[in-house]
Amino acid sequence: MQPLSKSEIKRKALIKATVCLVINNGFHAAPMSKIAKMANVSPGTIYLYFENKQDLINKVYLEIKASFAAHAFKDFNEQMTVEEGFKNIWKQIADFKLMQVDEALFLSQCDNTPMIDEESKKEGIKHLQPLLDLWKRGQEQGVIKNCCHYMLYAYTVYPLAFLMNAKQKKDITINEQYIQDAYLMAWDSIKQSK
Amino acid sequence: MQPLSKSEIKRKALIKATVCLVINNGFHAAPMSKIAKMANVSPGTIYLYFENKQDLINKVYLEIKASFAAHAFKDFNEQMTVEEGFKNIWKQIADFKLMQVDEALFLSQCDNTPMIDEESKKEGIKHLQPLLDLWKRGQEQGVIKNCCHYMLYAYTVYPLAFLMNAKQKKDITINEQYIQDAYLMAWDSIKQSK
DNA sequence: GAAAAATGAATGAACGTTCATTTTTTATAC
DNA sequence: GTATAAAAAATGAACGTTCATTCATTTTTC
């Protein structure tokens, strides 16, 4: 892997600091001065990398969304059966949310608030296209219920946000078995019953 | 119904204004001055009803959560079978989210951000106890999957937030049939398969 | 030593909150 | 009813703070 350039390191540090402050304190309590301090950078420097605070938040969102999607689809290929493919993607998504806790919390916060420009949100959704295509194939083959992809997403991927939130607050502990159970519920909800 | 006192009218107006501004602009762009203006009240008046901004937000959250719960359980009684009872509660929740759109969006924003005190969140959750009891009964009878209630919630009630968000952005339109389909997916995910 | 990157004090706008003043309501008397 | 006075509610200008953003200056890189 190519070593990151110095400015790339700073950019990453700013993104990490933004994520950290936003998920812990909320957008309204994540001032530029604190973001700068946490990233070991002067406030003015942020403006060399981002236009303003809104641009910073939008870019952080898009960057994380892209890395989320990359993770989700990294082992997937279109030769897989629908069920195989779905299981594969779903488990990678769960894995991302378990490993990249802060980033996942950030995304779910963005997706449920007007924090992010509507335009950036639209942009972020595009990354999920392979999953939508897979679902379409599943519906054509009659193995997945015939409903819009919003519904499929709501009952398979979206619930993970709730579970990860609960895990974060230590209301539940998540292990291999828990993930498997959650997967089965996701599949049960969208599979076409014979 | 007893007519609301004048101060109760003002309180309600403040709550409505807070909800409206927060769901449209986010907490960080819902200043007290705007809330006051929208409620036709002077900024200082807010402090006669609430201690400060944080207290305002917490109280709005708790009040709406209570009205949400009241709606959810209004037709439910413990003589119902588990399946009947669940269907009843679930549909009332869907109804609340369809009719009280702003309030529902506010709740989902609160539940996914650090906007609300952790204490108030804990307080808000208590309202759902009858649903948790029902699930417990269902598990004892072997009609509902044996998993923690966080998981049951994540796959039945939580998905509605996603769907309502999509509806709000006019990505989908929701009718009677759509709700019925969503209900069946919720039930499919948590029912114990023979 | 020129160019690029980074700094951080300074700026002005916007915010949450206060409180001296005004308005409205209530209680009491005629 | 009306007048009056005390109490309660509401006001909004003012205050101190914090914030996002800028830019003259300094530091680093090549």
mmCIF file with all atom_site columns, C-alpha atoms (C1' of nucleotides) in Angstrom, chain B residues 10 42 45 49, chain D residues 9-12:
data_model
loop_
_atom_site.group_PDB
_atom_site.id
_atom_site.type_symbol
_atom_site.label_atom_id
_atom_site.label_alt_id
_atom_site.label_comp_id
_atom_site.label_asym_id
_atom_site.label_entity_id
_atom_site.label_seq_id
_atom_site.pdbx_PDB_ins_code
_atom_site.Cartn_x
_atom_site.Cartn_y
_atom_site.Cartn_z
_atom_site.occupancy
_atom_site.B_iso_or_equiv
_atom_site.pdbx_formal_charge
_atom_site.auth_seq_id
_atom_site.auth_comp_id
_atom_site.auth_asym_id
_atom_site.auth_atom_id
_atom_site.pdbx_PDB_model_num
ATOM 1 C CA    . LYS B 1 10 ? -48.431 28.448 24.522 1.00 0.00 ? 10 LYS B CA    1
ATOM 2 C CA    . SER B 1 42 ? -41.004 36.275 22.859 1.00 0.00 ? 42 SER B CA    1
ATOM 3 C CA    . THR B 1 45 ? -41.172 33.500 27.468 1.00 0.00 ? 45 THR B CA    1
ATOM 4 C CA    . TYR B 1 49 ? -41.923 27.135 30.541 1.00 0.00 ? 49 TYR B CA    1
ATOM 5 C "C1'" . DA  D 2 9  ? -47.248 36.506 32.793 1.00 0.00 ? 9  DA  D "C1'" 1
ATOM 6 C "C1'" . DA  D 2 10 ? -44.922 38.175 28.980 1.00 0.00 ? 10 DA  D "C1'" 1
ATOM 7 C "C1'" . DT  D 2 11 ? -41.821 41.107 26.711 1.00 0.00 ? 11 DT  D "C1'" 1
ATOM 8 C "C1'" . DG  D 2 12 ? -37.579 42.227 24.014 1.00 0.00 ? 12 DG  D "C1'" 1
#
